[in-house]
PDB file of C-alpha atoms in Angstrom:
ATOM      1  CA  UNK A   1     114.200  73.701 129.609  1.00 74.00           C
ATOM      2  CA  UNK A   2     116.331  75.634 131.812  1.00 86.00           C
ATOM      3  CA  UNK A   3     114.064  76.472 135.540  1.00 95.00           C
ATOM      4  CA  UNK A   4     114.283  80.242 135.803  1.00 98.00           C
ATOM      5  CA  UNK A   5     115.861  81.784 139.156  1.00 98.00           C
ATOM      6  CA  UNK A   6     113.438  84.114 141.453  1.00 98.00           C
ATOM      7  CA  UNK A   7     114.637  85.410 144.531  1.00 98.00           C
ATOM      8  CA  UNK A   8     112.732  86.830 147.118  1.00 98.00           C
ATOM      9  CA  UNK A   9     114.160  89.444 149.384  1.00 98.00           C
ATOM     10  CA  UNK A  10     112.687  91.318 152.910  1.00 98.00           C
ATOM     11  CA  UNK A  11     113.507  91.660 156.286  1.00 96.00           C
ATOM     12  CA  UNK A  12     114.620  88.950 158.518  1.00 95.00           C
ATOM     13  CA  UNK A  13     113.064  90.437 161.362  1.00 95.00           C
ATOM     14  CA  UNK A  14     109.542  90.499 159.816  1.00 97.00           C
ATOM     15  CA  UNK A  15     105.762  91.002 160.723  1.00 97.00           C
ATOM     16  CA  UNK A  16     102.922  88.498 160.641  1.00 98.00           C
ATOM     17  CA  UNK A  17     101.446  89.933 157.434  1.00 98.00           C
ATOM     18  CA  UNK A  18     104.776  90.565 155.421  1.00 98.00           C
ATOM     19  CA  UNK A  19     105.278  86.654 156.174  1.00 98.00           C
ATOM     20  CA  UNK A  20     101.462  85.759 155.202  1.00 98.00           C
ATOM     21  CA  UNK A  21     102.930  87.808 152.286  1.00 98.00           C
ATOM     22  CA  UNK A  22     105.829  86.110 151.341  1.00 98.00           C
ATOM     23  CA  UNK A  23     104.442  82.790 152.291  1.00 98.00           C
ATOM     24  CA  UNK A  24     102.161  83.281 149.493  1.00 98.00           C
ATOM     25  CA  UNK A  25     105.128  84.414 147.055  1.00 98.00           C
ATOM     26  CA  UNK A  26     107.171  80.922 147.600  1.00 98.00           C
ATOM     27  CA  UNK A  27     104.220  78.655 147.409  1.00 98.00           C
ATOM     28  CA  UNK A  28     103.324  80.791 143.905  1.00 98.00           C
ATOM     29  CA  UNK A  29     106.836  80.591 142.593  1.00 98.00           C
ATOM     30  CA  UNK A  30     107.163  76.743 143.148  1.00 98.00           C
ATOM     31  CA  UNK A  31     103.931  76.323 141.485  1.00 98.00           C
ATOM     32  CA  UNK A  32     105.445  77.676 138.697  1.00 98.00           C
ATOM     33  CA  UNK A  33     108.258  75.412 138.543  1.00 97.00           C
ATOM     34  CA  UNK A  34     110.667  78.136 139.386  1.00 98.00           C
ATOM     35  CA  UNK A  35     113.363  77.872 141.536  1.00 98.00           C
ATOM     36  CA  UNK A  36     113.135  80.237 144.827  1.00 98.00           C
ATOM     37  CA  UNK A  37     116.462  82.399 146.207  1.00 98.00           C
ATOM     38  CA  UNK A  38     116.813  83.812 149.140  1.00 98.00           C
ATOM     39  CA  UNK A  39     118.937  84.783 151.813  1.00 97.00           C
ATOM     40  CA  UNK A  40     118.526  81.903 153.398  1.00 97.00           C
ATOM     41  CA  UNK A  41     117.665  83.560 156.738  1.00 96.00           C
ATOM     42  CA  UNK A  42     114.269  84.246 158.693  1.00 97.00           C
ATOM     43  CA  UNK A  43     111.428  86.448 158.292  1.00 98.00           C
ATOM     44  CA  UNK A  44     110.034  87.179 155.307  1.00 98.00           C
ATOM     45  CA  UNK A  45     113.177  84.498 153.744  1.00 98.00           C
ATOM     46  CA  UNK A  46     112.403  81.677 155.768  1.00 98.00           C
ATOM     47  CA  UNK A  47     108.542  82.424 155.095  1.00 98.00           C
ATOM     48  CA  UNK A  48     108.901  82.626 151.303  1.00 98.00           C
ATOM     49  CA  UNK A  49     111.355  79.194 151.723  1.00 98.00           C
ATOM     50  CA  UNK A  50     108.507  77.077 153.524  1.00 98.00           C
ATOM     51  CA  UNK A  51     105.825  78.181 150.914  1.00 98.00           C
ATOM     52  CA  UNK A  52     108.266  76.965 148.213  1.00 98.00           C
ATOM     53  CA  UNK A  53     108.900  73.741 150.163  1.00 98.00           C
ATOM     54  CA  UNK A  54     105.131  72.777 151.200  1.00 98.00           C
ATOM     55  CA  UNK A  55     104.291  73.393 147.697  1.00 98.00           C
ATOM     56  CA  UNK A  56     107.111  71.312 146.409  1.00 98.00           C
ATOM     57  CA  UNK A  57     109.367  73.617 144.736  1.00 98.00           C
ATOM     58  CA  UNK A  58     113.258  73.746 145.154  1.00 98.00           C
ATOM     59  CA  UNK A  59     114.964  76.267 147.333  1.00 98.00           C
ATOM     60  CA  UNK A  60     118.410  77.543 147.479  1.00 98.00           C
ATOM     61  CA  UNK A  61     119.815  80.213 150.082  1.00 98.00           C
ATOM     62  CA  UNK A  62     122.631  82.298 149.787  1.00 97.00           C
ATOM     63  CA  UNK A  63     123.436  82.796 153.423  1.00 97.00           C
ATOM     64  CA  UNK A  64     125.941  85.177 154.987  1.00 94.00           C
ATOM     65  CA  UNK A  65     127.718  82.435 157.141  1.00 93.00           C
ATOM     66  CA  UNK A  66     127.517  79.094 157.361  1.00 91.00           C
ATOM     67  CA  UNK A  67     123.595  78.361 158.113  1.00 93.00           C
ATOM     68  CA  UNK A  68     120.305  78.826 156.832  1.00 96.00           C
ATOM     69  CA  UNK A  69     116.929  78.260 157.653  1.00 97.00           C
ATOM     70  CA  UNK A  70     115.723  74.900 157.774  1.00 97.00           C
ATOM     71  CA  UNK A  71     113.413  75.063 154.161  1.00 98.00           C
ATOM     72  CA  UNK A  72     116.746  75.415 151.939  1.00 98.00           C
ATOM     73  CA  UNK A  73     117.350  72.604 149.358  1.00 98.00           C
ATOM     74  CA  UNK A  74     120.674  73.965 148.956  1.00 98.00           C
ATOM     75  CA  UNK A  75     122.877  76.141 151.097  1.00 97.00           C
ATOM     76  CA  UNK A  76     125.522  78.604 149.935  1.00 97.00           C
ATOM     77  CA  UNK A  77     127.745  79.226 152.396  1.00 96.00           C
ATOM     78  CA  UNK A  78     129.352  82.736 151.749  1.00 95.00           C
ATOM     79  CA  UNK A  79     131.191  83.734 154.499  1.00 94.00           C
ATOM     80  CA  UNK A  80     130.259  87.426 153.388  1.00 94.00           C
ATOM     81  CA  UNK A  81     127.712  88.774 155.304  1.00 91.00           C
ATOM     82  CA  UNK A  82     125.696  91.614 153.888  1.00 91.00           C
ATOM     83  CA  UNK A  83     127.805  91.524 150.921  1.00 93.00           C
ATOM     84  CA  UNK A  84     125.892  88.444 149.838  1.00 94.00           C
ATOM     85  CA  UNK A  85     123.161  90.390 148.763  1.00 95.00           C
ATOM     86  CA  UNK A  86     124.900  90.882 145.370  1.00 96.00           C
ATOM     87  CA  UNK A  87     125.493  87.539 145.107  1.00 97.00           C
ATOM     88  CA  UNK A  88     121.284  86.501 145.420  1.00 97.00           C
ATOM     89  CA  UNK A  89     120.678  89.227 142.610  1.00 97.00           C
ATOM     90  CA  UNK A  90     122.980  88.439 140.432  1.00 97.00           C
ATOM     91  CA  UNK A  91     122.077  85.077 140.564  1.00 98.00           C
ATOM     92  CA  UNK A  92     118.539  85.693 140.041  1.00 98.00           C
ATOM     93  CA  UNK A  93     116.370  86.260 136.597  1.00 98.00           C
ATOM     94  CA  UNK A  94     113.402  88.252 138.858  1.00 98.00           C
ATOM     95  CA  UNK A  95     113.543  89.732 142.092  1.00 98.00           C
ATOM     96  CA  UNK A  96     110.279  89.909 144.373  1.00 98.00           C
ATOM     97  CA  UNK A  97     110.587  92.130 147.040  1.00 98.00           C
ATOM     98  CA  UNK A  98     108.189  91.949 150.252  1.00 98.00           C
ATOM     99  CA  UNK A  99     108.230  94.877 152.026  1.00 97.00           C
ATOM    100  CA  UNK A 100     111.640  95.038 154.236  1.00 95.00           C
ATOM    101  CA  UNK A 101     114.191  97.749 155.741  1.00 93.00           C
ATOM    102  CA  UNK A 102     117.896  99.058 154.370  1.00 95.00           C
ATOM    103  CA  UNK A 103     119.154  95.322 153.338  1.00 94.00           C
ATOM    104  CA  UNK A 104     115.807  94.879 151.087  1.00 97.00           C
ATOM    105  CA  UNK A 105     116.581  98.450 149.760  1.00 97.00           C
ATOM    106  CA  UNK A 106     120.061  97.723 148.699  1.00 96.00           C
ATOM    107  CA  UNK A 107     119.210  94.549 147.310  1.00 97.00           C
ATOM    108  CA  UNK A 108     116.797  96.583 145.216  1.00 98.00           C
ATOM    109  CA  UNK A 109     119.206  99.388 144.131  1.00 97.00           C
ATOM    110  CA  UNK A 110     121.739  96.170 142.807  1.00 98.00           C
ATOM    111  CA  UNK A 111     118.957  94.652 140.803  1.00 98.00           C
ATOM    112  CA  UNK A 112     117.368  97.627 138.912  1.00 98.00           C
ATOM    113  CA  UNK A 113     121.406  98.388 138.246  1.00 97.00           C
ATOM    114  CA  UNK A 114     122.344  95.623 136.606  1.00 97.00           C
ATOM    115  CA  UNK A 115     118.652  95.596 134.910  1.00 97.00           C
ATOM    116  CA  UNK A 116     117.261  93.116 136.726  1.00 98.00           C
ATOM    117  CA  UNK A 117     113.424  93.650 136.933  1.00 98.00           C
ATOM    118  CA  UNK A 118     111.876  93.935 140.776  1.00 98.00           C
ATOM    119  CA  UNK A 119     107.951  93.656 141.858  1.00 98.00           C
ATOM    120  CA  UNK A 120     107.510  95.023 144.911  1.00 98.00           C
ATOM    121  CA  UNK A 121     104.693  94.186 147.610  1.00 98.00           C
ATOM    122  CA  UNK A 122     104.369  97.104 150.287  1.00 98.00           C
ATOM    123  CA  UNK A 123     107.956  97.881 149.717  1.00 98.00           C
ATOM    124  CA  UNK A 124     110.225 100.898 149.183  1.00 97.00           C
ATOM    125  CA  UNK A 125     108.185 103.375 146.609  1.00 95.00           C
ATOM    126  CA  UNK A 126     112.141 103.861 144.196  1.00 95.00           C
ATOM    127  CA  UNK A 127     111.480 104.439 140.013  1.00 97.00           C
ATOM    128  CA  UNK A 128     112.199 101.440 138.187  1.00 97.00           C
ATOM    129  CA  UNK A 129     110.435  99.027 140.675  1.00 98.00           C
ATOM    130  CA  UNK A 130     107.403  97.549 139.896  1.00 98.00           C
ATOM    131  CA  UNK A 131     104.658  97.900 142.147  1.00 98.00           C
ATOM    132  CA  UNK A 132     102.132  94.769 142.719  1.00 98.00           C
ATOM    133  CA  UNK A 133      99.441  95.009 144.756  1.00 98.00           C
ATOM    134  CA  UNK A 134      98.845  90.845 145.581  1.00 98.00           C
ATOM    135  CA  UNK A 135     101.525  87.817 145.533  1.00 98.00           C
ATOM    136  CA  UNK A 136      99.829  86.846 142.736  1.00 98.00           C
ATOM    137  CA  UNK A 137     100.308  89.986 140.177  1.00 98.00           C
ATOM    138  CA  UNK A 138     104.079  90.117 141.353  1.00 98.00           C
ATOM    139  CA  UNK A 139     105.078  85.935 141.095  1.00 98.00           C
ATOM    140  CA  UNK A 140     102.614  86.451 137.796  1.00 98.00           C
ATOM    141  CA  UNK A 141     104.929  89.713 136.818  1.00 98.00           C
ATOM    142  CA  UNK A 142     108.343  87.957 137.429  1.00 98.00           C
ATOM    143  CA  UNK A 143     107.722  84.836 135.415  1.00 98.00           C
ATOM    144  CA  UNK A 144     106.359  86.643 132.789  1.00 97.00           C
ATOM    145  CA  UNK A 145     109.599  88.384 132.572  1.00 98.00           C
ATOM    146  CA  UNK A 146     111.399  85.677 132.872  1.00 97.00           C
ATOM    147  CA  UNK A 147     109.494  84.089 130.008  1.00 95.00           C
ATOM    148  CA  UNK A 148     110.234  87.144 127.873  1.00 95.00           C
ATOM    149  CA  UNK A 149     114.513  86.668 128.181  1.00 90.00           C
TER     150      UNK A 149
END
């Protein structure tokens, strides 16, 4: 059975609670057996990545250089920058978002395009995202979804 893809996108530069957040998220997703993406960097990334790797799961980051934080399982090295960010939503069956700033948003704006569903945690208020309230309804929301495809 094939391990479905979450990522989980927010700011690098993030606050204590949005990484209490997206601890949460990671540690939730690799319960589920699912495999956590992110951008590999710090904030609410590296946060999600260490609750996915203290709870045992498997983490991949796509990165937009050469190095990620030091959680990933598995590093992809794009050499792109921002541009990346297509790259992690595309790649992903659900996208969590945790709060976060323009990057987050345009993350966001690529997933509901290509129809990729997004649960939101005290993030941008945009039609078509799905608003959760706890890490728990969203990781919950995602892998239902992902069940569903």
């Amino acid at each position: 059975m094939r391990r479905y893809q979450i990522a989980v996108i927010g700011a690098a530069e993030a606050k204590e609670w949005e990484k209490e957040l997206a601890f949460s998220v990671g540690r939730l997703i690799a319960t589920e057996g699912c495999i956590l993406l992110t951008g590999g960097r710090g904030g609410v990334m590296e946060a999600a990545s260490r609750g996915a790797s203290e709870a045992g799961g498997f983490v991949a980051g796509i990165v937009p250089g050469s190095e990620g934080n030091e959680y990933l399982d598995l590093i992809v090295k794009t050499q792109m920058g921002q541009a990346r960010n297509v790259i992690l939503v595309e790649s992903a069956d659900a996208v969590i978002a945790v709060s976060g700033s323009y990057g987050t948003l345009s993350e966001i704006g690529v997933s509901l395009r290509i129809g990729t569903p997004v649960f939101g945690i005290k993030t941008w208020d945009i039609p078509g995202l799905i608003s959760c309230q706890t890490p728990e309804e969203a990781v919950q929301g995602a892998v239902e979804f992902c069940k569903s495809i």
